Amino acid sequence: MALMQLTVDMADGTEHVVAVSNPDRVRWDMFAVKNKYPAMAEIPFIGLTYLAWAALVRTGKYGKSFDEFSMVDCTDVTHDDDDDADSEATPDPTR
């Protein structure tokens, strides 16, 4: 099984590509339970942003709090499957 790849755009203009692994998912589960959040499917933007933050922290690419990351430093998070969904929705007219 391939790891989920996230592309993270930061307010300072940098871009990071990180692989989400099990420790990041476990960290999300613990955070969600502690904060009484619903399933990730119901809050996908918070969930995806949290996974990006957890992966960046785990890899040493970011060192601030999740609040700072989500509200100030992170301007966008995209999932590697986002492009696949777009390509399926818009067929290539040359094919």
Tab-separated table of N, CA, C and O in Angstrom:
chain	number	residue	atom	x	y	z
A	1	MET	N	0.848	-1.187	0.000
A	1	MET	CA	0.000	0.000	0.000
A	1	MET	C	0.885	1.238	0.000
A	1	MET	O	1.783	1.384	0.824
A	2	ALA	N	0.631	2.127	-0.926
A	2	ALA	CA	1.420	3.352	-1.024
A	2	ALA	C	0.990	4.330	0.060
A	2	ALA	O	-0.183	4.393	0.438
A	3	LEU	N	1.956	5.071	0.554
A	3	LEU	CA	1.652	6.095	1.551
A	3	LEU	C	0.947	7.266	0.886
A	3	LEU	O	1.218	7.601	-0.267
A	4	MET	N	0.036	7.892	1.617
A	4	MET	CA	-0.647	9.081	1.134
A	4	MET	C	0.369	10.215	1.022
A	4	MET	O	1.111	10.482	1.961
A	5	GLN	N	0.412	10.863	-0.114
A	5	GLN	CA	1.295	12.009	-0.322
A	5	GLN	C	0.472	13.290	-0.240
A	5	GLN	O	-0.573	13.391	-0.884
A	6	LEU	N	0.960	14.244	0.535
A	6	LEU	CA	0.314	15.546	0.640
A	6	LEU	C	1.274	16.621	0.176
A	6	LEU	O	2.474	16.564	0.470
A	7	THR	N	0.747	17.593	-0.534
A	7	THR	CA	1.520	18.773	-0.914
A	7	THR	C	1.014	19.917	-0.050
A	7	THR	O	-0.186	20.185	-0.008
A	8	VAL	N	1.947	20.554	0.641
A	8	VAL	CA	1.605	21.597	1.600
A	8	VAL	C	2.230	22.917	1.150
A	8	VAL	O	3.448	23.010	0.990
A	9	ASP	N	1.378	23.917	0.921
A	9	ASP	CA	1.847	25.255	0.574
A	9	ASP	C	1.862	26.107	1.829
A	9	ASP	O	0.884	26.139	2.583
A	10	MET	N	2.976	26.801	2.021
A	10	MET	CA	3.154	27.605	3.224
A	10	MET	C	3.081	29.096	2.897
A	10	MET	O	3.353	29.516	1.764
A	11	ALA	N	2.740	29.887	3.894
A	11	ALA	CA	2.606	31.336	3.731
A	11	ALA	C	3.912	31.993	3.299
A	11	ALA	O	3.894	33.040	2.641
A	12	ASP	N	5.041	31.396	3.635
A	12	ASP	CA	6.331	31.978	3.242
A	12	ASP	C	6.730	31.624	1.813
A	12	ASP	O	7.816	31.965	1.354
A	13	GLY	N	5.848	30.927	1.090
A	13	GLY	CA	6.102	30.594	-0.299
A	13	GLY	C	6.720	29.222	-0.521
A	13	GLY	O	6.852	28.790	-1.665
A	14	THR	N	7.090	28.531	0.539
A	14	THR	CA	7.669	27.199	0.370
A	14	THR	C	6.574	26.168	0.149
A	14	THR	O	5.408	26.372	0.511
A	15	GLU	N	6.982	25.063	-0.457
A	15	GLU	CA	6.079	23.936	-0.677
A	15	GLU	C	6.766	22.686	-0.153
A	15	GLU	O	7.959	22.491	-0.380
A	16	HIS	N	6.021	21.863	0.559
A	16	HIS	CA	6.543	20.608	1.089
A	16	HIS	C	5.677	19.471	0.579
A	16	HIS	O	4.455	19.581	0.549
A	17	VAL	N	6.312	18.389	0.189
A	17	VAL	CA	5.596	17.161	-0.144
A	17	VAL	C	5.963	16.162	0.943
A	17	VAL	O	7.144	15.895	1.174
A	18	VAL	N	4.933	15.668	1.643
A	18	VAL	CA	5.176	14.742	2.747
A	18	VAL	C	4.328	13.488	2.582
A	18	VAL	O	3.234	13.532	2.025
A	19	ALA	N	4.864	12.394	3.072
A	19	ALA	CA	4.140	11.118	3.080
A	19	ALA	C	3.539	10.925	4.468
A	19	ALA	O	4.235	11.032	5.473
A	20	VAL	N	2.254	10.660	4.509
A	20	VAL	CA	1.560	10.405	5.764
A	20	VAL	C	1.727	8.931	6.104
A	20	VAL	O	1.463	8.066	5.274
A	21	SER	N	2.167	8.657	7.318
A	21	SER	CA	2.346	7.275	7.737
A	21	SER	C	1.505	6.993	8.988
A	21	SER	O	0.833	7.884	9.514
A	22	ASN	N	1.572	5.763	9.460
A	22	ASN	CA	0.737	5.355	10.584
A	22	ASN	C	0.878	6.248	11.823
A	22	ASN	O	-0.137	6.589	12.436
A	23	PRO	N	2.084	6.653	12.233
A	23	PRO	CA	2.159	7.526	13.411
A	23	PRO	C	1.349	8.824	13.253
A	23	PRO	O	0.779	9.318	14.222
A	24	ASP	N	1.266	9.340	12.035
A	24	ASP	CA	0.482	10.553	11.788
A	24	ASP	C	-1.007	10.273	11.934
A	24	ASP	O	-1.748	11.070	12.516
A	25	ARG	N	-1.441	9.123	11.452
A	25	ARG	CA	-2.857	8.747	11.574
A	25	ARG	C	-3.244	8.478	13.025
A	25	ARG	O	-4.329	8.860	13.469
A	26	VAL	N	-2.349	7.829	13.754
A	26	VAL	CA	-2.604	7.570	15.176
A	26	VAL	C	-2.685	8.895	15.936
A	26	VAL	O	-3.571	9.086	16.778
A	27	ARG	N	-1.791	9.802	15.606
A	27	ARG	CA	-1.819	11.115	16.265
A	27	ARG	C	-3.143	11.822	15.991
A	27	ARG	O	-3.724	12.451	16.876
A	28	TRP	N	-3.637	11.724	14.740
A	28	TRP	CA	-4.940	12.306	14.408
A	28	TRP	C	-6.049	11.667	15.238
A	28	TRP	O	-6.895	12.357	15.785
A	29	ASP	N	-6.054	10.340	15.313
A	29	ASP	CA	-7.092	9.652	16.083
A	29	ASP	C	-7.111	10.128	17.536
A	29	ASP	O	-8.180	10.392	18.097
A	30	MET	N	-5.946	10.230	18.130
A	30	MET	CA	-5.857	10.673	19.526
A	30	MET	C	-6.345	12.116	19.675
A	30	MET	O	-7.079	12.441	20.605
A	31	PHE	N	-5.968	12.981	18.745
A	31	PHE	CA	-6.390	14.384	18.752
A	31	PHE	C	-7.904	14.498	18.570
A	31	PHE	O	-8.568	15.259	19.273
A	32	ALA	N	-8.440	13.722	17.616
A	32	ALA	CA	-9.874	13.789	17.330
A	32	ALA	C	-10.703	13.324	18.521
A	32	ALA	O	-11.709	13.943	18.874
A	33	VAL	N	-10.283	12.235	19.159
A	33	VAL	CA	-11.009	11.730	20.324
A	33	VAL	C	-10.940	12.738	21.468
A	33	VAL	O	-11.954	13.060	22.093
A	34	LYS	N	-9.755	13.242	21.729
A	34	LYS	CA	-9.563	14.206	22.823
A	34	LYS	C	-10.440	15.446	22.635
A	34	LYS	O	-10.988	15.991	23.592
A	35	ASN	N	-10.574	15.899	21.385
A	35	ASN	CA	-11.329	17.112	21.090
A	35	ASN	C	-12.770	16.848	20.669
A	35	ASN	O	-13.481	17.770	20.269
A	36	LYS	N	-13.194	15.569	20.748
A	36	LYS	CA	-14.567	15.170	20.425
A	36	LYS	C	-14.971	15.579	19.007
A	36	LYS	O	-16.083	16.032	18.764
A	37	TYR	N	-14.022	15.415	18.066
A	37	TYR	CA	-14.302	15.697	16.667
A	37	TYR	C	-15.056	14.523	16.050
A	37	TYR	O	-14.871	13.378	16.450
A	38	PRO	N	-15.850	14.795	15.026
A	38	PRO	CA	-16.504	13.699	14.303
A	38	PRO	C	-15.482	12.976	13.413
A	38	PRO	O	-14.304	13.341	13.389
A	39	ALA	N	-15.942	12.020	12.654
A	39	ALA	CA	-15.072	11.284	11.734
A	39	ALA	C	-14.429	12.245	10.733
A	39	ALA	O	-15.005	13.283	10.386
A	40	MET	N	-13.249	11.866	10.253
A	40	MET	CA	-12.531	12.718	9.314
A	40	MET	C	-13.356	13.011	8.061
A	40	MET	O	-13.262	14.098	7.499
A	41	ALA	N	-14.176	12.079	7.655
A	41	ALA	CA	-15.015	12.289	6.472
A	41	ALA	C	-15.961	13.477	6.650
A	41	ALA	O	-16.364	14.102	5.667
A	42	GLU	N	-16.305	13.783	7.889
A	42	GLU	CA	-17.207	14.896	8.167
A	42	GLU	C	-16.476	16.231	8.299
A	42	GLU	O	-17.102	17.285	8.189
A	43	ILE	N	-15.177	16.183	8.555
A	43	ILE	CA	-14.371	17.410	8.674
A	43	ILE	C	-13.067	17.224	7.895
A	43	ILE	O	-11.975	17.259	8.455
A	44	PRO	N	-13.179	17.044	6.580
A	44	PRO	CA	-12.004	16.671	5.790
A	44	PRO	C	-10.888	17.708	5.774
A	44	PRO	O	-9.713	17.333	5.712
A	45	PHE	N	-11.208	18.972	5.831
A	45	PHE	CA	-10.149	19.982	5.754
A	45	PHE	C	-9.329	20.028	7.039
A	45	PHE	O	-8.100	20.124	6.995
A	46	ILE	N	-9.999	19.921	8.165
A	46	ILE	CA	-9.267	19.869	9.436
A	46	ILE	C	-8.434	18.593	9.480
A	46	ILE	O	-7.258	18.617	9.852
A	47	GLY	N	-9.036	17.479	9.091
A	47	GLY	CA	-8.325	16.206	9.121
A	47	GLY	C	-7.103	16.189	8.224
A	47	GLY	O	-6.013	15.786	8.638
A	48	LEU	N	-7.246	16.643	6.995
A	48	LEU	CA	-6.123	16.661	6.056
A	48	LEU	C	-5.031	17.620	6.525
A	48	LEU	O	-3.841	17.312	6.443
A	49	THR	N	-5.438	18.760	7.038
A	49	THR	CA	-4.464	19.731	7.553
A	49	THR	C	-3.724	19.156	8.749
A	49	THR	O	-2.511	19.323	8.878
A	50	TYR	N	-4.435	18.445	9.611
A	50	TYR	CA	-3.784	17.836	10.773
A	50	TYR	C	-2.781	16.769	10.341
A	50	TYR	O	-1.666	16.706	10.862
A	51	LEU	N	-3.160	15.932	9.380
A	51	LEU	CA	-2.228	14.912	8.896
A	51	LEU	C	-0.987	15.550	8.284
A	51	LEU	O	0.133	15.059	8.489
A	52	ALA	N	-1.171	16.637	7.536
A	52	ALA	CA	-0.020	17.336	6.954
A	52	ALA	C	0.882	17.872	8.058
A	52	ALA	O	2.110	17.713	8.010
A	53	TRP	N	0.278	18.503	9.060
A	53	TRP	CA	1.054	19.035	10.191
A	53	TRP	C	1.803	17.919	10.907
A	53	TRP	O	2.997	18.036	11.176
A	54	ALA	N	1.117	16.817	11.192
A	54	ALA	CA	1.745	15.712	11.909
A	54	ALA	C	2.924	15.144	11.123
A	54	ALA	O	3.981	14.850	11.694
A	55	ALA	N	2.766	15.000	9.815
A	55	ALA	CA	3.851	14.471	8.981
A	55	ALA	C	5.031	15.444	8.937
A	55	ALA	O	6.193	15.027	8.996
A	56	LEU	N	4.739	16.730	8.834
A	56	LEU	CA	5.827	17.727	8.817
A	56	LEU	C	6.565	17.770	10.148
A	56	LEU	O	7.798	17.874	10.180
A	57	VAL	N	5.848	17.679	11.247
A	57	VAL	CA	6.479	17.656	12.572
A	57	VAL	C	7.328	16.392	12.711
A	57	VAL	O	8.484	16.445	13.144
A	58	ARG	N	6.768	15.251	12.339
A	58	ARG	CA	7.487	13.971	12.448
A	58	ARG	C	8.784	13.984	11.651
A	58	ARG	O	9.795	13.441	12.084
A	59	THR	N	8.779	14.626	10.499
A	59	THR	CA	9.964	14.651	9.647
A	59	THR	C	10.906	15.817	9.941
A	59	THR	O	11.919	15.976	9.271
A	60	GLY	N	10.556	16.641	10.936
A	60	GLY	CA	11.420	17.752	11.319
A	60	GLY	C	11.338	18.969	10.414
A	60	GLY	O	12.164	19.876	10.500
A	61	LYS	N	10.312	19.035	9.565
A	61	LYS	CA	10.177	20.160	8.640
A	61	LYS	C	9.358	21.313	9.214
A	61	LYS	O	9.268	22.371	8.610
A	62	TYR	N	8.726	21.082	10.372
A	62	TYR	CA	7.904	22.128	11.005
A	62	TYR	C	7.936	21.902	12.505
A	62	TYR	O	7.935	20.747	12.947
A	63	GLY	N	7.946	22.993	13.269
A	63	GLY	CA	8.079	22.832	14.709
A	63	GLY	C	7.094	23.607	15.567
A	63	GLY	O	7.217	23.600	16.786
A	64	LYS	N	6.120	24.256	14.944
A	64	LYS	CA	5.154	25.033	15.716
A	64	LYS	C	3.889	24.224	15.972
A	64	LYS	O	3.719	23.126	15.478
A	65	SER	N	2.964	24.822	16.727
A	65	SER	CA	1.714	24.158	17.097
A	65	SER	C	0.798	23.953	15.890
A	65	SER	O	0.930	24.630	14.854
A	66	PHE	N	-0.157	23.038	16.059
A	66	PHE	CA	-1.151	22.820	15.015
A	66	PHE	C	-1.959	24.080	14.768
A	66	PHE	O	-2.266	24.415	13.617
A	67	ASP	N	-2.316	24.806	15.827
A	67	ASP	CA	-3.081	26.041	15.646
A	67	ASP	C	-2.324	27.043	14.786
A	67	ASP	O	-2.899	27.660	13.882
A	68	GLU	N	-1.040	27.221	15.062
A	68	GLU	CA	-0.219	28.147	14.274
A	68	GLU	C	-0.144	27.671	12.815
A	68	GLU	O	-0.248	28.467	11.882
A	69	PHE	N	0.048	26.376	12.645
A	69	PHE	CA	0.136	25.802	11.305
A	69	PHE	C	-1.164	26.015	10.540
A	69	PHE	O	-1.157	26.523	9.418
A	70	SER	N	-2.283	25.635	11.142
A	70	SER	CA	-3.558	25.648	10.432
A	70	SER	C	-4.129	27.043	10.205
A	70	SER	O	-4.805	27.271	9.202
A	71	MET	N	-3.867	27.956	11.122
A	71	MET	CA	-4.476	29.290	11.025
A	71	MET	C	-3.569	30.358	10.415
A	71	MET	O	-4.060	31.396	9.977
A	72	VAL	N	-2.251	30.108	10.381
A	72	VAL	CA	-1.324	31.138	9.920
A	72	VAL	C	-0.394	30.636	8.811
A	72	VAL	O	-0.355	31.204	7.721
A	73	ASP	N	0.351	29.592	9.106
A	73	ASP	CA	1.460	29.208	8.238
A	73	ASP	C	1.081	28.380	7.017
A	73	ASP	O	1.722	28.473	5.976
A	74	CYS	N	0.061	27.564	7.106
A	74	CYS	CA	-0.334	26.685	5.999
A	74	CYS	C	-1.419	27.377	5.172
A	74	CYS	O	-2.464	27.741	5.692
A	75	THR	N	-1.152	27.530	3.877
A	75	THR	CA	-2.144	28.180	3.021
A	75	THR	C	-2.948	27.189	2.183
A	75	THR	O	-4.028	27.512	1.719
A	76	ASP	N	-2.422	25.968	2.003
A	76	ASP	CA	-3.170	24.961	1.248
A	76	ASP	C	-2.567	23.578	1.477
A	76	ASP	O	-1.360	23.447	1.682
A	77	VAL	N	-3.424	22.580	1.447
A	77	VAL	CA	-2.992	21.178	1.505
A	77	VAL	C	-3.759	20.446	0.423
A	77	VAL	O	-4.987	20.536	0.350
A	78	THR	N	-3.024	19.740	-0.424
A	78	THR	CA	-3.679	18.928	-1.444
A	78	THR	C	-3.202	17.495	-1.319
A	78	THR	O	-2.062	17.232	-0.948
A	79	HIS	N	-4.093	16.603	-1.631
A	79	HIS	CA	-3.857	15.164	-1.546
A	79	HIS	C	-3.449	14.673	-2.931
A	79	HIS	O	-3.951	15.183	-3.936
A	80	ASP	N	-2.585	13.688	-3.013
A	80	ASP	CA	-2.125	13.201	-4.311
A	80	ASP	C	-3.258	12.697	-5.189
A	80	ASP	O	-3.164	12.732	-6.396
A	81	ASP	N	-4.383	12.291	-4.607
A	81	ASP	CA	-5.526	11.834	-5.392
A	81	ASP	C	-6.384	12.979	-5.910
A	81	ASP	O	-7.254	12.764	-6.734
A	82	ASP	N	-6.148	14.217	-5.413
A	82	ASP	CA	-6.941	15.352	-5.877
A	82	ASP	C	-6.807	15.544	-7.380
A	82	ASP	O	-7.767	15.814	-8.077
A	83	ASP	N	-5.594	15.373	-7.919
A	83	ASP	CA	-5.374	15.524	-9.349
A	83	ASP	C	-6.089	14.424	-10.130
A	83	ASP	O	-6.633	14.661	-11.199
A	84	ASP	N	-6.091	13.199	-9.599
A	84	ASP	CA	-6.767	12.087	-10.254
A	84	ASP	C	-8.264	12.351	-10.356
A	84	ASP	O	-8.870	12.075	-11.371
A	85	ALA	N	-8.838	12.908	-9.304
A	85	ALA	CA	-10.276	13.205	-9.312
A	85	ALA	C	-10.586	14.250	-10.374
A	85	ALA	O	-11.579	14.147	-11.082
A	86	ASP	N	-9.733	15.271	-10.502
A	86	ASP	CA	-9.943	16.306	-11.505
A	86	ASP	C	-9.846	15.735	-12.911
A	86	ASP	O	-10.627	16.074	-13.783
A	87	SER	N	-8.877	14.843	-13.140
A	87	SER	CA	-8.697	14.295	-14.476
A	87	SER	C	-9.871	13.393	-14.860
A	87	SER	O	-10.224	13.306	-16.017
A	88	GLU	N	-10.487	12.715	-13.883
A	88	GLU	CA	-11.637	11.878	-14.171
A	88	GLU	C	-12.867	12.734	-14.453
A	88	GLU	O	-13.686	12.394	-15.277
A	89	ALA	N	-12.979	13.869	-13.776
A	89	ALA	CA	-14.134	14.724	-13.954
A	89	ALA	C	-14.081	15.478	-15.291
A	89	ALA	O	-15.105	15.800	-15.863
A	90	THR	N	-12.867	15.746	-15.792
A	90	THR	CA	-12.702	16.465	-17.033
A	90	THR	C	-11.961	15.576	-18.024
A	90	THR	O	-10.737	15.484	-17.982
A	91	PRO	N	-12.685	14.879	-18.883
A	91	PRO	CA	-12.029	13.977	-19.816
A	91	PRO	C	-11.117	14.727	-20.775
A	91	PRO	O	-11.385	15.846	-21.168
A	92	ASP	N	-10.047	14.067	-21.190
A	92	ASP	CA	-9.101	14.620	-22.138
A	92	ASP	C	-9.734	14.546	-23.532
A	92	ASP	O	-10.019	13.450	-24.025
A	93	PRO	N	-9.968	15.691	-24.191
A	93	PRO	CA	-10.642	15.665	-25.494
A	93	PRO	C	-9.806	15.031	-26.596
A	93	PRO	O	-10.321	14.719	-27.664
A	94	THR	N	-8.503	14.835	-26.366
A	94	THR	CA	-7.659	14.243	-27.396
A	94	THR	C	-7.690	12.728	-27.366
A	94	THR	O	-7.064	12.083	-28.190
A	95	ARG	N	-8.393	12.161	-26.403
A	95	ARG	CA	-8.440	10.688	-26.303
A	95	ARG	C	-9.738	10.145	-26.843
A	95	ARG	O	-10.749	10.670	-26.836
